[in-house]
mmCIF file of C-alpha atoms in Angstrom:
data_model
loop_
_atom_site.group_PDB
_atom_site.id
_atom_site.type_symbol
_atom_site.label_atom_id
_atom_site.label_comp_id
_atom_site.label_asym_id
_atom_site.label_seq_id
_atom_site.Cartn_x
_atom_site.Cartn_y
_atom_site.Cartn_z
ATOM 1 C CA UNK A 1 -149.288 23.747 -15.139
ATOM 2 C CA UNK A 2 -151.895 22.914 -13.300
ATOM 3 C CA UNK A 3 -154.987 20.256 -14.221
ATOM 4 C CA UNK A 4 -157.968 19.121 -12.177
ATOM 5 C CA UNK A 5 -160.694 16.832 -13.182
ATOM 6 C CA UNK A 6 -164.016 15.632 -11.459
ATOM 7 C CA UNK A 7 -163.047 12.286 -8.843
ATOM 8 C CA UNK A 8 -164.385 8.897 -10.339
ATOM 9 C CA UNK A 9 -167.508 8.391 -9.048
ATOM 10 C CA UNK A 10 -167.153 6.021 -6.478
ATOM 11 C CA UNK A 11 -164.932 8.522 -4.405
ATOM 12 C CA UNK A 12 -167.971 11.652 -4.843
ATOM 13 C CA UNK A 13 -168.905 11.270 -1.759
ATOM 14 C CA UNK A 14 -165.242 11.888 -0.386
ATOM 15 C CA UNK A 15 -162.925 13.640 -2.834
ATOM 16 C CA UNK A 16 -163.177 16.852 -3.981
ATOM 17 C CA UNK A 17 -160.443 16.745 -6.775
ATOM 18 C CA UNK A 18 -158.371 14.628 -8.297
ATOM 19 C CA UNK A 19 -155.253 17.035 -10.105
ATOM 20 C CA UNK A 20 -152.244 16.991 -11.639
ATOM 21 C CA UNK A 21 -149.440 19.735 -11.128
ATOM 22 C CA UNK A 22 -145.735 20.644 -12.336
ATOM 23 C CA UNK A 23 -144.098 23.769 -12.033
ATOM 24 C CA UNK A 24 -141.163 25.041 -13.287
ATOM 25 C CA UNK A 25 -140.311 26.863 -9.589
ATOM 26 C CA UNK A 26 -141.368 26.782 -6.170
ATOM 27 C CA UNK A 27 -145.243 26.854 -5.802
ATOM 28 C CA UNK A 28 -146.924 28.978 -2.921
ATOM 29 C CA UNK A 29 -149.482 26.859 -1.174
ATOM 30 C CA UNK A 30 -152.288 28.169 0.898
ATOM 31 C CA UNK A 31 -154.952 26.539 3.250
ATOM 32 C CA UNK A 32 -157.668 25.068 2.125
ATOM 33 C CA UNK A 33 -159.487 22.996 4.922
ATOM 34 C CA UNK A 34 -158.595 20.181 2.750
ATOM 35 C CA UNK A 35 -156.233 16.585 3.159
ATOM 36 C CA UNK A 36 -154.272 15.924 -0.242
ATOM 37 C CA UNK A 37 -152.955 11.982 -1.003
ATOM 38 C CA UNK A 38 -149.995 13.382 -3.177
ATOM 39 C CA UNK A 39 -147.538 11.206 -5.077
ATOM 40 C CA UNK A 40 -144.430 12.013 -7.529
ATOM 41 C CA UNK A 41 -140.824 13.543 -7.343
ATOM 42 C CA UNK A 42 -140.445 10.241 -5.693
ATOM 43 C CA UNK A 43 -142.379 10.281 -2.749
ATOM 44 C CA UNK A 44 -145.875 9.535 -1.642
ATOM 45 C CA UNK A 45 -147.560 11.354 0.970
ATOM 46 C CA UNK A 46 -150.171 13.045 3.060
ATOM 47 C CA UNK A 47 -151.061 16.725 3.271
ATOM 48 C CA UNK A 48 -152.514 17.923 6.065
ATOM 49 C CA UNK A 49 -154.888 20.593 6.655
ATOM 50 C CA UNK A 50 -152.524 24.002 7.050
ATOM 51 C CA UNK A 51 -152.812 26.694 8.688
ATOM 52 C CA UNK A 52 -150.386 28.435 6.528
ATOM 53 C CA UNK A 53 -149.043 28.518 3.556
ATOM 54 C CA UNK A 54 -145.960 26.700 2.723
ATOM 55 C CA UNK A 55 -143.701 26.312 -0.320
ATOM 56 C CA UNK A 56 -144.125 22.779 -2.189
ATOM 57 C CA UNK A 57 -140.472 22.903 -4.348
ATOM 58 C CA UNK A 58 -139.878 19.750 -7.062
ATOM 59 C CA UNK A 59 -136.875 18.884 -9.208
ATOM 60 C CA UNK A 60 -137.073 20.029 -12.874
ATOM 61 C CA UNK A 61 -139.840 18.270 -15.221
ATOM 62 C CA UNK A 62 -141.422 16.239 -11.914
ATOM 63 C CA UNK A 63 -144.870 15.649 -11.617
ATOM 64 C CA UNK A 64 -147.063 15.319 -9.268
ATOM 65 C CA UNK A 65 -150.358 13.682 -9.215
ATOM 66 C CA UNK A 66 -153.269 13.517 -6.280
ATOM 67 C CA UNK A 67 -156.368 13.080 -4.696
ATOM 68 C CA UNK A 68 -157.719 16.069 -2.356
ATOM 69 C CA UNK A 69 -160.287 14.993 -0.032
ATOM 70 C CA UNK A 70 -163.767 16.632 0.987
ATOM 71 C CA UNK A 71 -163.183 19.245 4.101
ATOM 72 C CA UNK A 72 -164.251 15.976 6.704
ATOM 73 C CA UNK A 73 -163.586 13.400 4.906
ATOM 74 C CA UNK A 74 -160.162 12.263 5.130
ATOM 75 C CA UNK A 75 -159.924 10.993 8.642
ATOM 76 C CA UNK A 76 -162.678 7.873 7.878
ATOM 77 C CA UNK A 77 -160.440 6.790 4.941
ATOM 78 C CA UNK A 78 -156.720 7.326 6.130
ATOM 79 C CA UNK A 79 -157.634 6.093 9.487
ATOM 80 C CA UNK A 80 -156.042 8.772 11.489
ATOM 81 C CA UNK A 81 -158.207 12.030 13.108
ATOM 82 C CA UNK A 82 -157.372 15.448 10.576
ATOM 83 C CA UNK A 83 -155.569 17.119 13.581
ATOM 84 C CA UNK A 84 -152.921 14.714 13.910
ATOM 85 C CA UNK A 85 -151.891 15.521 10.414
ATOM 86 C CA UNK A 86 -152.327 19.630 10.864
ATOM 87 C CA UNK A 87 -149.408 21.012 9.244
ATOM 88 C CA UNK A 88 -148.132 18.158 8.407
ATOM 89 C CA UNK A 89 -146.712 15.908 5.608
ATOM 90 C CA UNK A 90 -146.590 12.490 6.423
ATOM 91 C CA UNK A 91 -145.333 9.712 4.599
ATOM 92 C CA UNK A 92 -147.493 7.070 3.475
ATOM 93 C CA UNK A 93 -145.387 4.272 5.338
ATOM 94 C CA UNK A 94 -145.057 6.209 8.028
ATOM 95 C CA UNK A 95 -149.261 6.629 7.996
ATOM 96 C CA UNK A 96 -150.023 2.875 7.375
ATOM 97 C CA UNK A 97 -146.466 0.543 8.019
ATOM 98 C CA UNK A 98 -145.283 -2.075 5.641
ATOM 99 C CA UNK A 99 -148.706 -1.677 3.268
ATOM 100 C CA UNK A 100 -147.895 2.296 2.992
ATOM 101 C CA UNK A 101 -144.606 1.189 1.861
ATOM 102 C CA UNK A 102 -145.715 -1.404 -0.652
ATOM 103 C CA UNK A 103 -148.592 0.787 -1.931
ATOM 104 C CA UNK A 104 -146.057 4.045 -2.200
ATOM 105 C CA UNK A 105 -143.829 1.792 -4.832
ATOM 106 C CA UNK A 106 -146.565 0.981 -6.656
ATOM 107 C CA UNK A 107 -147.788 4.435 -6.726
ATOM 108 C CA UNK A 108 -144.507 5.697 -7.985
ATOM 109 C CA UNK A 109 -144.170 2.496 -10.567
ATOM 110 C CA UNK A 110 -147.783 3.883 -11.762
ATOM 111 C CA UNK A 111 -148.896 0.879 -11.254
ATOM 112 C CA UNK A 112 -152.190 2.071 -9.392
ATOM 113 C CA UNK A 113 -153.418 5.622 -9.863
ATOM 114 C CA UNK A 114 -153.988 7.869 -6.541
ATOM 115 C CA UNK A 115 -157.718 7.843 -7.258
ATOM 116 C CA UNK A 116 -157.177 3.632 -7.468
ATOM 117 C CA UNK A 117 -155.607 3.793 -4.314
ATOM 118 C CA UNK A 118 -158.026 5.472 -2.820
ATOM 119 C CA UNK A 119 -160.642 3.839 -4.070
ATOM 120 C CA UNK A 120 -158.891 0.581 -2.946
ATOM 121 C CA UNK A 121 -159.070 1.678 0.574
ATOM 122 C CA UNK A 122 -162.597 2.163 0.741
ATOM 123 C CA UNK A 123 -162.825 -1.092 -0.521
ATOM 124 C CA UNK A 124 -160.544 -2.448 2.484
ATOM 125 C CA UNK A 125 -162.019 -0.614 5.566
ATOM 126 C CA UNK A 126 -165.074 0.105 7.062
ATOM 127 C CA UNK A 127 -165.746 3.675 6.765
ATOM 128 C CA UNK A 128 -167.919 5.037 8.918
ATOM 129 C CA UNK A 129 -170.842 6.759 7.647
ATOM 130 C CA UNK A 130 -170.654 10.552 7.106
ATOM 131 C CA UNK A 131 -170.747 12.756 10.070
ATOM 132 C CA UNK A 132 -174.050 14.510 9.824
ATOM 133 C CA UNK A 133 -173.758 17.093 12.468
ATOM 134 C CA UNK A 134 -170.188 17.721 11.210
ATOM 135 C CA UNK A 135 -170.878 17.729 7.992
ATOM 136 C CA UNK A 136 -173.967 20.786 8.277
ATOM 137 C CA UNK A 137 -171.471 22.559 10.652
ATOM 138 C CA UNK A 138 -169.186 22.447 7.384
ATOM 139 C CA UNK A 139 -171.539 24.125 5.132
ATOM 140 C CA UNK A 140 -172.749 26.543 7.042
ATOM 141 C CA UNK A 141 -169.416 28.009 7.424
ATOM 142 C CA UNK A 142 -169.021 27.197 3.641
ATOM 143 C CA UNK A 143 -172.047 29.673 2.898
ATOM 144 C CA UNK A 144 -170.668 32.122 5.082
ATOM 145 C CA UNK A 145 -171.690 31.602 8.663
ATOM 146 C CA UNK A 146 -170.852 35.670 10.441
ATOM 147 C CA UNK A 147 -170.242 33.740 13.476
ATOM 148 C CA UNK A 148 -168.917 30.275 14.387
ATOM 149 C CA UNK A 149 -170.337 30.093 17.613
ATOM 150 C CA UNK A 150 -173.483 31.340 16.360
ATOM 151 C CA UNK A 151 -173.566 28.240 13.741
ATOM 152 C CA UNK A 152 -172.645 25.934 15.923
ATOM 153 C CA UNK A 153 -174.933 26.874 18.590
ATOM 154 C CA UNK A 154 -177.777 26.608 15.906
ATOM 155 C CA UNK A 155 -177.013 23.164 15.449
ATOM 156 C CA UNK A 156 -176.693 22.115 18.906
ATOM 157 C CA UNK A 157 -180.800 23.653 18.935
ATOM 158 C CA UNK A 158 -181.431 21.868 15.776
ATOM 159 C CA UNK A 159 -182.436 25.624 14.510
ATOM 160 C CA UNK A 160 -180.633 25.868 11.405
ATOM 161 C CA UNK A 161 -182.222 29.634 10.811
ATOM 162 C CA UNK A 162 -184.543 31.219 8.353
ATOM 163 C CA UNK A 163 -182.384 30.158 5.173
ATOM 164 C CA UNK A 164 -182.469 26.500 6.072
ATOM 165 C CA UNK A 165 -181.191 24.012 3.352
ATOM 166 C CA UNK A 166 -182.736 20.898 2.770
ATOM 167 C CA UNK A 167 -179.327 18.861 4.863
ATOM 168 C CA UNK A 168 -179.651 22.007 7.403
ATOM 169 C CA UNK A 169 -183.807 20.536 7.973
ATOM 170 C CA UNK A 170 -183.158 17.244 8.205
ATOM 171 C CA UNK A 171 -180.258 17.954 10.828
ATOM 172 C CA UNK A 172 -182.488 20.183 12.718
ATOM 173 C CA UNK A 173 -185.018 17.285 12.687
ATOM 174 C CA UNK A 174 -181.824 14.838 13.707
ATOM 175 C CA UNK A 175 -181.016 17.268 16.551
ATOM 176 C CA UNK A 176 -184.334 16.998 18.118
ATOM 177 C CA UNK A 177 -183.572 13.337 18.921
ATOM 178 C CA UNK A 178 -182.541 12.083 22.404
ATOM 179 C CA UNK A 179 -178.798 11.955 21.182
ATOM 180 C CA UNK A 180 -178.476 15.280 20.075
ATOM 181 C CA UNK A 181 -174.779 16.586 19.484
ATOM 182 C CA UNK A 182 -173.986 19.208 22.006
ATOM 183 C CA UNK A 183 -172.183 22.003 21.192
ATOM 184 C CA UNK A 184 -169.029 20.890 22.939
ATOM 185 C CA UNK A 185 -168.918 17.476 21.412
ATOM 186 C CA UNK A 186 -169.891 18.947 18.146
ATOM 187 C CA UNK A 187 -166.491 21.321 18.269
ATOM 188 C CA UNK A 188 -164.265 18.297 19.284
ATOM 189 C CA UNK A 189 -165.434 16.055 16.612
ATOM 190 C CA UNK A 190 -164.872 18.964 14.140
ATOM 191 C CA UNK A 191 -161.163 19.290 15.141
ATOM 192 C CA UNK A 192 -160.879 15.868 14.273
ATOM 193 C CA UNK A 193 -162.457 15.457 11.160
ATOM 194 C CA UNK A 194 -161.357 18.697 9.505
ATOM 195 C CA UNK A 195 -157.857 19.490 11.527
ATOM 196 C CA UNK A 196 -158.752 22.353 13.455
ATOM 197 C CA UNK A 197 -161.665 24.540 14.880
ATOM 198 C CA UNK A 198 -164.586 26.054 13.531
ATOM 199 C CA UNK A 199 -163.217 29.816 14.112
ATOM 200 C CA UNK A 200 -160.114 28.300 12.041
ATOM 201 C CA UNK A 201 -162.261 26.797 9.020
ATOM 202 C CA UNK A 202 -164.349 29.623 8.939
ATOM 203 C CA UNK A 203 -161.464 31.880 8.473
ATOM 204 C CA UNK A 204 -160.184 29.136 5.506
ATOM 205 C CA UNK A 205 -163.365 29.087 4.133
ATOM 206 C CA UNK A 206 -164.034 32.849 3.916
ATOM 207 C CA UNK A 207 -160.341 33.276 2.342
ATOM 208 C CA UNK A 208 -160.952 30.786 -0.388
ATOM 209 C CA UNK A 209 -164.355 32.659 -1.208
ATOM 210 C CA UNK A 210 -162.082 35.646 -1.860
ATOM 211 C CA UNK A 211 -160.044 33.869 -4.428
ATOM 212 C CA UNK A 212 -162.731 32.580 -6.010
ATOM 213 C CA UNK A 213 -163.948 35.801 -6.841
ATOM 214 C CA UNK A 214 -161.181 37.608 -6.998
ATOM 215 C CA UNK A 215 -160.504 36.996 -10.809
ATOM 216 C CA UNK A 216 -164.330 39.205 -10.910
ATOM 217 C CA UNK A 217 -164.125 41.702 -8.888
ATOM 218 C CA UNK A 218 -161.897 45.099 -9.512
ATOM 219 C CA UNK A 219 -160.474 46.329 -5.803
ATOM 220 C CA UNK A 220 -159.760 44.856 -2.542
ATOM 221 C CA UNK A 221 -162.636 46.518 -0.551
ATOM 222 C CA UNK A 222 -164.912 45.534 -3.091
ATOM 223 C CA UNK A 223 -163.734 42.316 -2.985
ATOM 224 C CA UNK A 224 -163.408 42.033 0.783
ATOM 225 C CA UNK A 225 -167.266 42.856 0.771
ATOM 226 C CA UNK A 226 -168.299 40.216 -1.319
ATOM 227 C CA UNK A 227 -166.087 37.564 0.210
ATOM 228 C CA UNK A 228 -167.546 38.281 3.477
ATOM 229 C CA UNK A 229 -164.911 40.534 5.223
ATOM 230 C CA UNK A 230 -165.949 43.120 7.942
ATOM 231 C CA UNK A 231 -163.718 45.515 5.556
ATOM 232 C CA UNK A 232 -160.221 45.393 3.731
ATOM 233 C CA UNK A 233 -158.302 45.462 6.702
ATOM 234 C CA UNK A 234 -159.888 42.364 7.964
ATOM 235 C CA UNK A 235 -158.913 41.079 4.498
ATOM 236 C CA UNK A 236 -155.540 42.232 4.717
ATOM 237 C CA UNK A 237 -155.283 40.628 8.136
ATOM 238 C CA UNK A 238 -156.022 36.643 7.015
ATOM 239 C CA UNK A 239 -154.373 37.396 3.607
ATOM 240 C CA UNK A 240 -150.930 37.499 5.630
ATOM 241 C CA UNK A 241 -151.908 35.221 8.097
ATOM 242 C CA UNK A 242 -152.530 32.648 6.024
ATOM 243 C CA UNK A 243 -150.776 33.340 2.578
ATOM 244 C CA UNK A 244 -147.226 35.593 3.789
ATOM 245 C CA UNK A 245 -148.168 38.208 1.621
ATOM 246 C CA UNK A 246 -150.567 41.100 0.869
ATOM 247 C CA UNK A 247 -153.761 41.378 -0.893
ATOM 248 C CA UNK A 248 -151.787 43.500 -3.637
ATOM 249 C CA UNK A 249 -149.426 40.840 -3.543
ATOM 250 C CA UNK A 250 -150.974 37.643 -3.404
ATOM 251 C CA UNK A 251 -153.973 38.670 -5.502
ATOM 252 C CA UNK A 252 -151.871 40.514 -8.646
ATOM 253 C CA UNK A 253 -150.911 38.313 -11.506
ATOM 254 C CA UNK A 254 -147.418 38.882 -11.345
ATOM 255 C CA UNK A 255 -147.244 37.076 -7.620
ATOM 256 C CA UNK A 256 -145.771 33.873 -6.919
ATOM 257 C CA UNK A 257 -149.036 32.151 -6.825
ATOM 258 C CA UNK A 258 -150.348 31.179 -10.222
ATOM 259 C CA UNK A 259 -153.267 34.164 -11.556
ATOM 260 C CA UNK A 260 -155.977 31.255 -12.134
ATOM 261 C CA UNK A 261 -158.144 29.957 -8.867
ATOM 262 C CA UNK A 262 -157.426 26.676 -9.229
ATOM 263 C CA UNK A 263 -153.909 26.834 -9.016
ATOM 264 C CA UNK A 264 -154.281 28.805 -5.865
ATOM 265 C CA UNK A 265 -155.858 26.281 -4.328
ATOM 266 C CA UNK A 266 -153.552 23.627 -2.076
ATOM 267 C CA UNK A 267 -152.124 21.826 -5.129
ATOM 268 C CA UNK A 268 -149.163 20.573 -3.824
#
């Protein structure tokens, strides 16, 4: 089982998700450029943005509950750059000392909600406003960017190409001030918002357009066209990099991953 609702609305500008999850067996989960605050089975932690997929195994009947962040958006709340936590799961102690601790027990008592949490946070620090050149570097590869170093060069020029969006104008217009992002800089402050490079969300990004449509679309070349895929083998090639299986594996119902798209996103 597997539920996800909307975030409250003060956190829309930096969760994705909030979601609720129990499985009767081990639960496949693959990258999704996204940080997860994830609580239950008696522990309260971090997820950090993989880079494969990993098994997330519970004791019978346990719940879990959570908050998945905005590709980006993490770092400025948890305090602590995306890469650090790459591959990770860190404890919420171990993230923020004594106060992790205290706020873990009352996450487990249910005292507090992980959305309350959360939202308690932003009410504690001073987050720093969004990331603009980040943050259009992020959707372009969202849309389906061919080349990483062709979108982030674009952005470093403040050309944004012939299919601007209205964000992708106004950071072209940004760009053509004095402190313009270069491209470098640009690709380091990625890395730490997000976890890891451009090259690496792109391929995340391009993945998770497959399984959105996958449910739609009858064939794997069909659906490695649509997804963005310079053919099936290409397909074939991030499907086990990033999921240890197949397309015929991962993608039939009958595979360890759940048959909907929302439980094969990074759950937890």
């Amino acid at each position: 089982m597997y539920e996800e609702a909307a975030p409250p609305r003060r956190l829309a500008g930096v969760a994705r998700c909030v979601w609720r999850s129990a499985s009767a067996g081990p639960k496949r989960i693959v990258p999704d450029g996204c940080l997860d605050l994830v609580v239950g089975d008696g522990g309260v932690f971090v997820a950090g943005p993989d880079t494969a997929s990993w098994s997330s195994v519970t004791r019978p009947g346990a719940v879990l509950r959570g908050v998945r962040f905005k590709p980006g958006h993490a770092p400025a709340v948890l305090g602590v750059a995306a890469d650090e936590l790459r591959d990770r799961r860190v404890s919420l102690g171990e993230l923020w000392g004594r106060s992790g601790e205290e706020l873990a027990e009352r996450l487990l008592a249910g005292e507090v909600s992980p959305a309350g949490a959360v939202e308690s946070r932003l009410a504690a620090v001073e987050v720093e406003s969004e990331d603009w050149a980040v943050a259009e570097l992020i959707e372009k590869l969202d849309a389906g960017a061919a080349r990483v170093a062709d979108a982030a060069a674009c952005l470093a020029r403040g050309d944004a190409g012939p299919a601007q969006t209205g964000a992708q104008s106004r950071a072209a217009t940004r760009l053509e001030e004095p402190s313009a992002v270069s491209e470098r800089r640009l690709r380091r402050r990625f890395v730490q918002a997000v976890g890891y490079g451009p090259a690496t969300y792109l391929r995340v990004a391009r993945f998770q357009r497959a399984v959105a449509l996958a449910p739609r679309l009858s064939g794997l070349a069909a659906l490695a066209a649509a997804a963005g895929y310079s053919d099936q083998a290409h397909l074939s090639r991030d499907c086990r990099a990033l999921t240890g299986l197949t397309p015929r594996h991962y993608f039939r119902p009958s595979s360890t991953v759940d048959p909907t798209r929302r439980d094969r996103l990074r759950s937890a």
